[in-house]
Coordinates of C-alpha atoms and ligand atoms in Angstrom, one line a residue:
M1 CA 28.9 -30.9 -90.6
F2 CA 26.7 -32.1 -87.8
R3 CA 29.7 -32.1 -85.5
R4 CA 30.4 -28.4 -86.4
L5 CA 26.8 -27.5 -85.8
H6 CA 26.8 -29.3 -82.5
L7 CA 30.0 -27.5 -81.4
R8 CA 28.6 -24.2 -82.4
R9 CA 25.5 -24.9 -80.4
I10 CA 27.6 -25.8 -77.4
S11 CA 29.8 -22.7 -77.7
R12 CA 26.7 -20.5 -77.9
G13 CA 25.1 -22.2 -74.9
L14 CA 24.6 -20.6 -71.6
R15 CA 26.6 -23.4 -69.9
F16 CA 29.6 -22.9 -72.1
R17 CA 29.5 -19.1 -71.7
L18 CA 29.1 -19.4 -67.9
T19 CA 32.1 -21.8 -67.7
A20 CA 34.2 -19.7 -70.0
S21 CA 33.6 -16.6 -67.9
Y22 CA 34.3 -18.5 -64.8
A23 CA 37.6 -19.9 -66.2
L24 CA 38.6 -16.5 -67.5
F25 CA 38.0 -15.0 -64.1
F26 CA 39.8 -17.8 -62.4
T27 CA 42.8 -17.4 -64.7
V28 CA 43.1 -13.7 -64.2
F29 CA 42.6 -14.1 -60.4
L30 CA 45.2 -16.8 -60.1
I31 CA 47.8 -15.0 -62.2
G32 CA 47.0 -11.8 -60.3
V33 CA 47.5 -13.5 -56.9
A34 CA 50.7 -15.2 -58.1
V35 CA 52.2 -11.9 -59.4
L36 CA 51.2 -10.1 -56.2
F37 CA 52.6 -12.8 -54.0
R38 CA 55.8 -12.9 -56.0
E39 CA 56.2 -9.1 -55.7
R40 CA 55.7 -9.3 -52.0
L41 CA 58.1 -12.2 -51.6
D42 CA 60.7 -10.3 -53.7
H43 CA 60.3 -7.3 -51.5
I44 CA 60.7 -9.3 -48.2
L45 CA 63.8 -11.2 -49.5
Q46 CA 65.4 -8.0 -50.8
K47 CA 64.8 -6.3 -47.4
Q48 CA 66.4 -9.3 -45.7
E49 CA 69.5 -9.1 -48.0
Q50 CA 69.7 -5.3 -47.4
D51 CA 69.6 -5.8 -43.7
A52 CA 72.4 -8.4 -43.9
L53 CA 74.4 -6.1 -46.0
N54 CA 73.8 -3.2 -43.6
D55 CA 75.0 -5.3 -40.7
Q56 CA 78.2 -6.1 -42.7
W57 CA 78.6 -2.5 -43.5
A58 CA 78.4 -1.5 -39.8
A59 CA 81.0 -4.1 -38.9
M60 CA 83.3 -3.1 -41.7
K61 CA 83.2 0.5 -40.7
G62 CA 84.7 -0.4 -37.3
Y63 CA 87.5 -2.5 -38.8
L64 CA 88.6 -0.4 -41.8
R65 CA 92.2 0.5 -41.2
I66 CA 94.2 1.3 -44.3
E67 CA 98.0 1.3 -44.1
K68 CA 100.3 2.7 -46.7
K69 CA 103.1 0.4 -47.8
H70 CA 105.8 3.0 -48.6
E71 CA 108.6 0.6 -48.4
I72 CA 107.2 -1.9 -51.0
D73 CA 105.0 0.3 -53.0
P74 CA 106.6 3.4 -54.6
D75 CA 103.1 4.4 -55.9
E76 CA 102.0 4.7 -52.3
R77 CA 99.5 1.9 -52.6
A78 CA 97.7 1.0 -49.5
I79 CA 96.5 -2.2 -47.9
W80 CA 93.5 -3.1 -45.6
Y81 CA 95.3 -3.9 -42.4
Y82 CA 93.8 -6.0 -39.7
D83 CA 95.1 -7.5 -36.5
D84 CA 95.4 -11.2 -37.0
G85 CA 95.8 -11.7 -33.3
D86 CA 92.2 -10.6 -32.8
P87 CA 90.1 -13.6 -34.0
D88 CA 86.8 -11.6 -34.2
E89 CA 88.4 -8.9 -36.4
T90 CA 90.2 -11.5 -38.5
R91 CA 87.0 -13.5 -39.1
I92 CA 84.9 -10.4 -39.9
V93 CA 87.4 -8.7 -42.1
L94 CA 88.2 -11.8 -44.1
E95 CA 84.5 -12.5 -44.5
I96 CA 83.8 -8.9 -45.7
K97 CA 86.8 -8.7 -47.8
N98 CA 85.6 -11.6 -49.9
Y99 CA 82.8 -9.5 -51.2
S100 CA 84.1 -6.0 -51.1
F101 CA 86.0 -3.5 -53.1
V102 CA 87.9 -0.6 -51.4
A103 CA 89.5 2.2 -53.3
D104 CA 91.1 5.5 -52.3
A105 CA 89.6 8.8 -53.2
S106 CA 91.3 8.7 -56.6
G107 CA 89.7 5.4 -57.4
K108 CA 92.8 3.3 -57.0
P109 CA 92.0 -0.1 -55.4
I110 CA 93.6 -1.1 -52.1
L111 CA 95.7 -4.2 -51.9
D112 CA 95.5 -6.9 -49.3
E113 CA 98.4 -7.9 -47.1
N114 CA 99.4 -10.6 -49.6
D115 CA 99.9 -7.7 -52.0
Q116 CA 97.3 -9.1 -54.5
P117 CA 96.3 -6.6 -57.1
A118 CA 92.6 -6.6 -56.0
V119 CA 91.4 -6.0 -52.5
S120 CA 88.8 -8.7 -52.7
A121 CA 89.1 -11.5 -55.1
G122 CA 85.5 -12.6 -54.5
Y123 CA 84.2 -9.3 -55.5
T124 CA 86.5 -8.3 -58.3
D125 CA 86.5 -11.8 -59.9
S126 CA 82.8 -11.6 -60.1
L127 CA 82.0 -8.0 -60.7
G128 CA 85.3 -6.5 -61.8
L129 CA 86.7 -3.3 -60.4
D130 CA 84.5 -0.3 -59.9
P131 CA 85.8 2.2 -62.5
P132 CA 87.6 5.3 -60.9
P133 CA 85.0 7.8 -62.3
V134 CA 82.2 5.9 -60.5
V135 CA 84.3 5.8 -57.3
Q136 CA 85.1 9.5 -57.4
A137 CA 81.5 10.5 -58.2
T138 CA 80.3 8.5 -55.2
I139 CA 82.9 10.0 -52.9
N140 CA 82.1 13.5 -54.1
A141 CA 78.4 13.0 -53.8
A142 CA 78.8 11.6 -50.2
R143 CA 81.1 14.4 -49.1
S144 CA 78.8 17.1 -50.3
L145 CA 75.9 15.7 -48.2
K146 CA 75.9 15.6 -44.4
N147 CA 74.1 12.3 -44.1
P148 CA 74.7 10.6 -47.3
S149 CA 72.4 7.7 -48.1
P150 CA 74.0 4.5 -49.3
V151 CA 74.0 3.8 -53.1
W152 CA 72.2 0.5 -53.7
S153 CA 72.5 -1.4 -57.0
T154 CA 72.0 -4.9 -58.3
R155 CA 74.7 -6.1 -60.7
W156 CA 75.2 -9.2 -62.7
S157 CA 78.5 -11.0 -62.5
A158 CA 80.3 -12.4 -65.5
D159 CA 79.0 -15.9 -64.7
G160 CA 75.4 -14.7 -64.6
E161 CA 75.0 -14.3 -60.8
R162 CA 73.0 -11.4 -59.4
Y163 CA 74.6 -9.3 -56.7
L164 CA 73.2 -6.7 -54.4
V165 CA 75.8 -4.0 -53.9
R166 CA 76.0 -1.2 -51.3
A167 CA 78.5 1.5 -52.1
G168 CA 79.5 4.6 -50.2
L169 CA 82.1 6.6 -48.3
V170 CA 83.9 5.3 -45.2
W171 CA 86.5 7.1 -43.1
D172 CA 89.6 5.2 -42.2
Q173 CA 89.8 4.7 -38.4
R174 CA 93.4 5.7 -38.0
H175 CA 94.2 8.4 -40.6
Q176 CA 90.7 9.8 -41.1
L177 CA 91.0 9.5 -44.8
P178 CA 88.0 9.0 -47.0
Y179 CA 87.7 5.6 -48.9
Y180 CA 85.2 4.3 -51.3
V181 CA 83.8 0.9 -50.2
A182 CA 81.5 -1.3 -52.2
L183 CA 80.1 -4.4 -50.4
G184 CA 78.5 -7.0 -52.6
M185 CA 76.3 -10.0 -51.7
P186 CA 75.4 -12.7 -54.1
L187 CA 71.6 -13.1 -54.5
S188 CA 71.7 -16.7 -55.6
Q189 CA 69.8 -18.1 -52.6
Y190 CA 67.3 -15.3 -52.9
G191 CA 66.9 -15.9 -56.6
N192 CA 66.5 -19.6 -56.0
I193 CA 63.6 -19.0 -53.6
L194 CA 61.9 -16.7 -56.1
R195 CA 62.5 -19.1 -59.0
G196 CA 61.2 -22.0 -56.9
F197 CA 58.1 -20.0 -56.1
T198 CA 57.5 -19.1 -59.8
W199 CA 57.9 -22.7 -60.9
I200 CA 55.4 -23.9 -58.2
F201 CA 52.9 -21.4 -59.6
I202 CA 53.6 -22.3 -63.2
G203 CA 53.0 -25.9 -62.3
V204 CA 49.9 -25.3 -60.1
I205 CA 48.0 -22.7 -62.2
P206 CA 47.2 -24.8 -65.2
G207 CA 46.2 -27.7 -63.0
A208 CA 44.0 -25.5 -60.9
L209 CA 42.6 -24.0 -64.1
V210 CA 41.7 -27.4 -65.6
L211 CA 40.1 -28.5 -62.3
G212 CA 38.3 -25.1 -61.9
T213 CA 37.0 -25.3 -65.4
F214 CA 35.6 -28.8 -64.9
L215 CA 34.1 -27.7 -61.7
G216 CA 32.6 -24.6 -63.4
W217 CA 31.2 -26.8 -66.2
F218 CA 29.7 -29.2 -63.7
M219 CA 28.2 -26.4 -61.5
A220 CA 26.8 -24.6 -64.6
G221 CA 25.3 -27.8 -65.8
R222 CA 23.7 -28.4 -62.4
A223 CA 22.3 -24.8 -62.3
L224 CA 20.9 -25.0 -65.8
T225 CA 19.3 -28.5 -65.6
P226 CA 16.1 -27.1 -64.1
V227 CA 16.0 -24.4 -66.8
L228 CA 16.0 -27.2 -69.5
A229 CA 13.3 -29.0 -67.5
V230 CA 11.2 -25.8 -67.5
A231 CA 11.7 -25.4 -71.2
Q232 CA 10.6 -28.9 -71.9
A233 CA 7.6 -28.5 -69.7
A234 CA 6.8 -25.2 -71.5
Q235 CA 7.1 -27.0 -74.9
R236 CA 4.3 -29.4 -73.9
I237 CA 1.9 -26.4 -73.4
S238 CA 0.1 -25.6 -76.6
G239 CA -3.1 -23.9 -77.6
S240 CA -5.1 -27.1 -77.1
N241 CA -3.8 -27.8 -73.6
L242 CA -3.4 -24.4 -72.0
S243 CA -4.6 -25.8 -68.7
L244 CA -1.1 -27.4 -68.2
R245 CA 1.2 -25.7 -65.7
I246 CA 4.9 -26.0 -65.1
P247 CA 5.4 -27.6 -61.7
N248 CA 6.9 -25.4 -59.1
R249 CA 10.2 -26.6 -57.6
E250 CA 9.5 -25.0 -54.2
A251 CA 13.1 -23.8 -54.0
G252 CA 12.0 -20.2 -53.7
D253 CA 14.7 -19.1 -56.1
E254 CA 14.8 -17.0 -59.3
L255 CA 13.8 -20.0 -61.4
D256 CA 10.7 -20.5 -59.3
Y257 CA 9.9 -16.9 -59.8
L258 CA 10.3 -17.4 -63.6
I259 CA 8.0 -20.5 -63.4
L260 CA 5.4 -18.5 -61.4
T261 CA 5.5 -15.6 -63.9
F262 CA 5.3 -18.1 -66.8
N263 CA 2.3 -19.9 -65.2
R264 CA 0.6 -16.6 -64.7
M265 CA 1.1 -15.7 -68.3
I266 CA -0.4 -19.1 -69.4
E267 CA -3.3 -18.4 -67.0
R268 CA -3.9 -15.0 -68.7
L269 CA -3.6 -16.6 -72.1
E270 CA -6.0 -19.4 -71.1
A271 CA -8.5 -16.8 -69.8
S272 CA -8.3 -14.8 -73.1
F273 CA -8.5 -18.0 -75.2
Q274 CA -11.5 -19.0 -73.1
Q275 CA -13.0 -15.5 -73.6
M276 CA -12.4 -15.8 -77.4
K277 CA -14.0 -19.2 -77.5
Q278 CA -17.0 -18.0 -75.4
F279 CA -17.2 -14.9 -77.6
S280 CA -17.4 -16.8 -80.9
A281 CA -19.9 -19.2 -79.4
D282 CA -22.0 -16.3 -78.2
V283 CA -21.7 -14.5 -81.5
S284 CA -22.8 -17.6 -83.5
H285 CA -25.6 -18.1 -81.0
E286 CA -26.8 -14.5 -81.2
L287 CA -26.7 -14.5 -85.0
R288 CA -28.4 -17.9 -85.3
T289 CA -31.5 -16.7 -83.4
P290 CA -32.5 -13.9 -85.8
I291 CA -31.4 -16.0 -88.8
T292 CA -33.7 -18.9 -87.7
A293 CA -36.4 -16.4 -87.1
I294 CA -36.0 -14.9 -90.6
R295 CA -36.0 -18.4 -92.1
G296 CA -39.2 -19.2 -90.2
Q297 CA -40.9 -16.0 -91.4
L298 CA -39.9 -16.7 -95.0
E299 CA -41.1 -20.3 -94.8
V300 CA -44.4 -19.0 -93.5
A301 CA -44.6 -16.5 -96.4
L302 CA -43.7 -19.2 -98.9
F303 CA -45.7 -22.2 -97.7
T304 CA -48.6 -21.0 -95.5
A305 CA -49.4 -17.4 -96.3
K306 CA -52.4 -16.9 -98.6
T307 CA -53.6 -13.4 -98.3
T308 CA -51.6 -10.2 -98.9
D309 CA -51.9 -9.3 -95.2
Q310 CA -50.3 -12.6 -94.2
Y311 CA -47.5 -12.1 -96.7
R312 CA -47.0 -8.5 -95.4
E313 CA -46.9 -9.7 -91.8
A314 CA -44.3 -12.4 -92.5
M315 CA -42.2 -9.9 -94.4
F316 CA -42.5 -7.3 -91.7
N317 CA -41.4 -9.8 -89.0
A318 CA -38.5 -10.9 -91.2
L319 CA -37.4 -7.3 -91.7
Q320 CA -37.4 -6.7 -88.0
D321 CA -35.1 -9.7 -87.5
V322 CA -32.9 -8.4 -90.3
D323 CA -32.7 -5.1 -88.4
R324 CA -31.7 -6.9 -85.2
L325 CA -29.1 -8.8 -87.1
S326 CA -27.6 -5.7 -88.6
Q327 CA -27.8 -4.0 -85.2
I328 CA -25.8 -6.9 -83.6
V329 CA -23.2 -6.9 -86.4
R330 CA -22.9 -3.1 -86.2
A331 CA -22.5 -3.1 -82.4
L332 CA -20.0 -5.9 -82.5
L333 CA -18.0 -4.2 -85.1
L334 CA -17.9 -1.0 -83.1
L335 CA -17.0 -2.8 -79.9
S336 CA -14.2 -4.8 -81.5
Q337 CA -12.9 -1.7 -83.1
A338 CA -13.0 0.1 -79.8
E339 CA -11.4 -2.7 -77.8
S340 CA -8.6 -3.3 -80.3
G341 CA -7.7 0.4 -80.0
Q342 CA -8.9 1.4 -83.5
T343 CA -11.4 3.9 -82.1
I344 CA -9.5 7.1 -81.2
L345 CA -11.2 9.3 -78.7
Q346 CA -12.0 12.8 -79.9
K347 CA -11.6 14.5 -76.6
S348 CA -12.6 18.2 -76.1
R349 CA -13.2 20.4 -73.2
L350 CA -16.9 20.8 -72.5
N351 CA -19.4 21.4 -69.9
L352 CA -20.5 17.9 -68.8
S353 CA -23.6 19.3 -67.0
E354 CA -25.0 20.5 -70.3
V355 CA -24.4 17.1 -71.9
V356 CA -26.1 15.2 -69.1
E357 CA -29.0 17.6 -68.9
D358 CA -29.7 17.3 -72.6
L359 CA -29.7 13.5 -72.3
V360 CA -32.0 13.5 -69.3
E361 CA -34.3 15.8 -71.2
Q362 CA -34.4 13.4 -74.2
F363 CA -35.2 10.5 -71.9
Q364 CA -38.1 12.3 -70.2
I365 CA -40.6 11.2 -72.9
P366 CA -39.8 7.4 -72.7
A367 CA -39.7 7.8 -68.9
E368 CA -43.2 9.4 -68.9
E369 CA -44.4 6.7 -71.2
A370 CA -43.2 4.0 -68.8
R371 CA -44.6 6.1 -65.8
I372 CA -41.2 6.4 -64.3
T373 CA -40.0 9.6 -62.6
L374 CA -36.7 10.7 -64.0
T375 CA -34.8 13.4 -62.0
S376 CA -31.4 14.8 -62.2
E377 CA -29.0 16.8 -59.9
M378 CA -25.9 18.6 -61.2
P379 CA -23.9 21.7 -60.8
P380 CA -24.4 24.5 -63.5
D381 CA -20.8 24.0 -64.6
C382 CA -18.8 20.8 -64.8
P383 CA -15.8 21.2 -67.1
A384 CA -14.4 17.9 -68.4
E385 CA -12.1 16.8 -71.1
V386 CA -14.0 13.9 -72.8
D387 CA -15.2 12.5 -76.0
R388 CA -18.7 13.8 -76.3
V389 CA -20.1 11.1 -78.5
Q390 CA -18.8 8.3 -76.4
I391 CA -19.8 9.9 -73.1
E392 CA -23.3 10.4 -74.5
R393 CA -23.3 6.7 -75.6
M394 CA -22.3 5.7 -72.1
I395 CA -25.0 7.7 -70.3
T396 CA -27.6 6.6 -72.8
N397 CA -26.8 3.0 -72.2
L398 CA -27.0 3.4 -68.4
L399 CA -30.3 5.4 -68.7
S400 CA -32.0 3.1 -71.1
N401 CA -31.0 0.1 -68.8
A402 CA -32.4 1.9 -65.8
L403 CA -35.7 2.6 -67.5
K404 CA -35.8 -0.9 -69.0
F405 CA -35.3 -2.6 -65.6
T406 CA -37.5 -0.3 -63.5
D407 CA -41.2 -1.0 -63.2
K408 CA -44.0 1.5 -63.4
G409 CA -44.1 4.1 -60.6
G410 CA -40.3 3.8 -60.1
H411 CA -37.7 6.4 -59.9
V412 CA -34.5 7.0 -61.9
R413 CA -32.0 9.6 -60.7
V414 CA -29.0 11.0 -62.5
V415 CA -26.5 12.8 -60.3
L416 CA -23.4 14.6 -61.6
Q417 CA -20.8 15.8 -59.1
S418 CA -17.5 17.5 -59.5
F419 CA -14.7 17.0 -57.0
P420 CA -11.1 18.5 -57.2
D421 CA -9.7 15.2 -58.3
R422 CA -12.6 13.5 -60.0
I423 CA -16.0 13.7 -61.6
E424 CA -18.8 11.3 -60.6
I425 CA -21.7 10.4 -62.8
V426 CA -24.3 8.3 -61.0
V427 CA -27.3 6.7 -62.5
E428 CA -29.5 4.9 -60.0
D429 CA -32.9 3.3 -60.0
D430 CA -35.2 1.6 -57.7
G431 CA -35.9 -1.1 -60.2
R432 CA -35.6 -4.9 -60.0
G433 CA -31.8 -4.9 -59.2
I434 CA -29.3 -7.6 -59.9
A435 CA -28.6 -10.7 -57.8
P436 CA -25.0 -10.9 -56.4
E437 CA -24.1 -14.0 -58.4
F438 CA -24.9 -12.3 -61.7
L439 CA -23.3 -9.0 -60.8
P440 CA -19.7 -9.8 -61.8
H441 CA -20.8 -10.8 -65.3
I442 CA -22.9 -7.9 -66.4
F443 CA -20.0 -6.2 -68.3
D444 CA -19.3 -9.3 -70.4
R445 CA -20.3 -9.3 -74.0
F446 CA -23.8 -10.7 -74.7
Y447 CA -24.4 -11.2 -71.0
R448 CA -28.0 -10.8 -69.8
V449 CA -29.1 -11.6 -66.4
P450 CA -31.2 -14.8 -66.7
G451 CA -34.9 -14.2 -66.3
S452 CA -34.5 -10.5 -65.8
G453 CA -34.6 -9.3 -69.4
T454 CA -37.5 -8.2 -71.5
A455 CA -39.2 -11.0 -73.3
P456 CA -37.2 -12.6 -76.1
G457 CA -37.9 -10.7 -79.3
P458 CA -36.8 -7.7 -81.2
E459 CA -36.8 -5.4 -78.2
Q460 CA -34.6 -7.7 -76.1
G461 CA -31.2 -6.1 -75.3
L462 CA -28.1 -7.3 -77.0
G463 CA -26.2 -7.7 -73.8
L464 CA -23.5 -5.3 -75.3
G465 CA -24.5 -2.0 -73.7
L466 CA -22.5 -2.4 -70.5
S467 CA -19.5 -3.7 -72.5
F468 CA -19.5 -0.4 -74.2
V469 CA -19.9 1.5 -70.9
A470 CA -16.9 -0.4 -69.5
W471 CA -14.8 0.4 -72.6
I472 CA -15.7 4.1 -72.6
A473 CA -14.9 4.5 -68.9
K474 CA -11.6 2.7 -69.4
A475 CA -10.7 4.8 -72.5
H476 CA -11.2 7.9 -70.3
H477 CA -9.0 6.4 -67.5
G478 CA -12.0 6.2 -65.3
K479 CA -13.6 3.4 -63.2
I480 CA -17.0 2.0 -62.6
E481 CA -18.7 1.1 -59.3
V482 CA -21.9 -0.9 -59.2
E483 CA -24.1 -1.6 -56.2
S484 CA -27.3 -3.5 -56.5
T485 CA -29.9 -4.9 -54.3
P486 CA -32.4 -7.3 -55.9
G487 CA -35.9 -5.8 -55.7
K488 CA -34.6 -2.5 -54.4
G489 CA -32.5 -1.0 -57.3
T490 CA -29.2 -0.5 -58.9
R491 CA -26.6 2.2 -58.7
F492 CA -24.0 2.7 -61.4
A493 CA -21.2 5.3 -60.6
I494 CA -18.8 6.3 -63.3
I495 CA -15.7 8.0 -61.8
L496 CA -13.6 10.0 -64.3
P497 CA -10.4 11.9 -63.5
A498 CA -11.0 15.6 -63.3
C499 CA -9.4 17.9 -65.9
G500 CA -5.7 18.2 -65.4
T501 CA -5.3 15.2 -63.1
G502 CA -3.2 12.2 -64.2
P503 CA -4.8 9.1 -65.7
E504 CA -5.9 6.4 -63.3
T505 CA -6.3 2.8 -64.1
M506 CA -9.8 1.7 -64.7
E507 CA -11.4 -0.7 -62.2
L508 CA -14.6 -2.4 -62.0
A509 CA -15.9 -2.4 -58.5
V510 CA -18.9 -4.6 -58.1
Q511 CA -20.8 -4.6 -54.9
S512 CA -24.0 -6.2 -54.0
T513 CA -26.3 -5.7 -51.0
T514 CA -28.8 -8.5 -50.5
L515 CA -32.4 -7.8 -49.7
V516 CA -33.2 -8.1 -46.0
Ligands
ADP601 P1 -28.7 -5.2 -72.4 O1 -28.7 -4.8 -73.8 O2 -29.3 -6.5 -72.2 O3 -29.3 -4.1 -71.5 P2 -26.3 -4.6 -71.0 O4 -25.0 -5.0 -71.3 O5 -26.6 -3.2 -71.1 O6 -27.2 -5.4 -72.0 O7 -26.8 -5.2 -69.6 C1 -26.5 -6.5 -69.3 C2 -27.5 -7.0 -68.2 O8 -27.3 -6.4 -67.0 C3 -28.9 -6.7 -68.6 O9 -29.4 -7.7 -69.4 C4 -29.6 -6.7 -67.3 O10 -29.9 -8.0 -66.9 C5 -28.5 -6.2 -66.3 N1 -28.8 -4.8 -66.0 C6 -28.1 -3.7 -66.6 N2 -28.5 -2.6 -66.0 C7 -29.5 -2.9 -65.1 C8 -30.3 -2.1 -64.2 N3 -30.2 -0.8 -64.1 N4 -31.1 -2.8 -63.4 C9 -31.2 -4.2 -63.4 N5 -30.4 -4.9 -64.2 C10 -29.6 -4.3 -65.1

């Protein structure tokens, strides 16, 4: 059972599949090469045999002299005559005659000078006589054409030998009579070479395959070892030790890229784990403060209050803390809904100038109370495709912060500008500003610049306002730019894409100018 599972695991493994594909490719490649090579060799050898046969044919044409033997043959049979005083002619004719068949136009075979029934014992013994219809058909075909091409064929002899045969029409030198001649050549040597070659391949291919497969298995193993090492390193990383990283191999290969990507992912996970931890710590801290305060008020009411007024005051204070508590819970709920994508924007086309103007008007009374001059500049029309409620919440948060962190006699300015590709909403003040070291954190949840806030108590901010601003800008595919100089003021610019332009990715650009 275990064995079968182990085998299945191996056969599904990357190493096995890599080796199998390599072996398959190698097999196909080797067989392909062998077949191609054999074809080519076959072609070359056949060409050589044809050339040899062509040479013999040319020699034979010069020496073909057929004599009729009237006196001994009443059927007017003819013989291939040669001059045995001429050693060259004798050698060539005897050599050719051994593998040739000569017949007259009617298909009747020519005798030799020994009056043997077949012209060439070598040929006829092996291949038999060419039947008269074949002879006649060849002669007729050759006569009807001016330059007849030779007829090539391969034939098997009775004892299983392969022959290459060239057949055609030849004119007798002396009498100018047409004769059918077939020259044969045994292909045994040629076949032996091919067979030898085939056997070499049959012997070599399996050996090469086994060797190649072992090599493939070894190479795949070597290539995959670092992957296993990476997997083992990755296994050691868990929620409790997210600070661990997979060591880079410095090889600059794909695996290093994978390790880099993986490490970056762990980094992001660690950051969000950290954020979550920080968030829950912040939430419990934020909730504990009003709860402790409520408990204190109730203890006062229970143990020390004597008069109705003292009771009322304790109750009033406790109620204020309860309000703050529910404010925090409500804001958190809204923010987490927004950030988890559960708040869907209700976008509509509206005139942003009107929205901003209304808000500035609403803030005039608190601004006057705080002796701060609140001014605004905007075009009469600024069409935008936004969620009115969220945009109002965004500007309200920015305006209330500006008023909260600007002292008496200060100025707060709201500027709305429309460009072809973007809309800019700027809220700037000449208030206390934010020091550069605090600037990158102001969009974090529950973050308040230390020492800058209003005194701890019910009116202290929750530190969630700018988190909302960031989410709203992001949801509208916009970006936020902040510039601040401690003691001189702060400028928040929200840049939204203009109607009809594609969404941009939101960015937080934080810039700080230090006081000179
Ligand atoms: P809060 O409810 O405390 O205002 P926010 O998230 O709106 O929370 O702001 C975070 C912190 O950023 C504030 O506590 C304040 O210290 C700082 N801040 C925001 N706006 C301004 C501003 N216009 N001038 C100076 N400091 C600011």
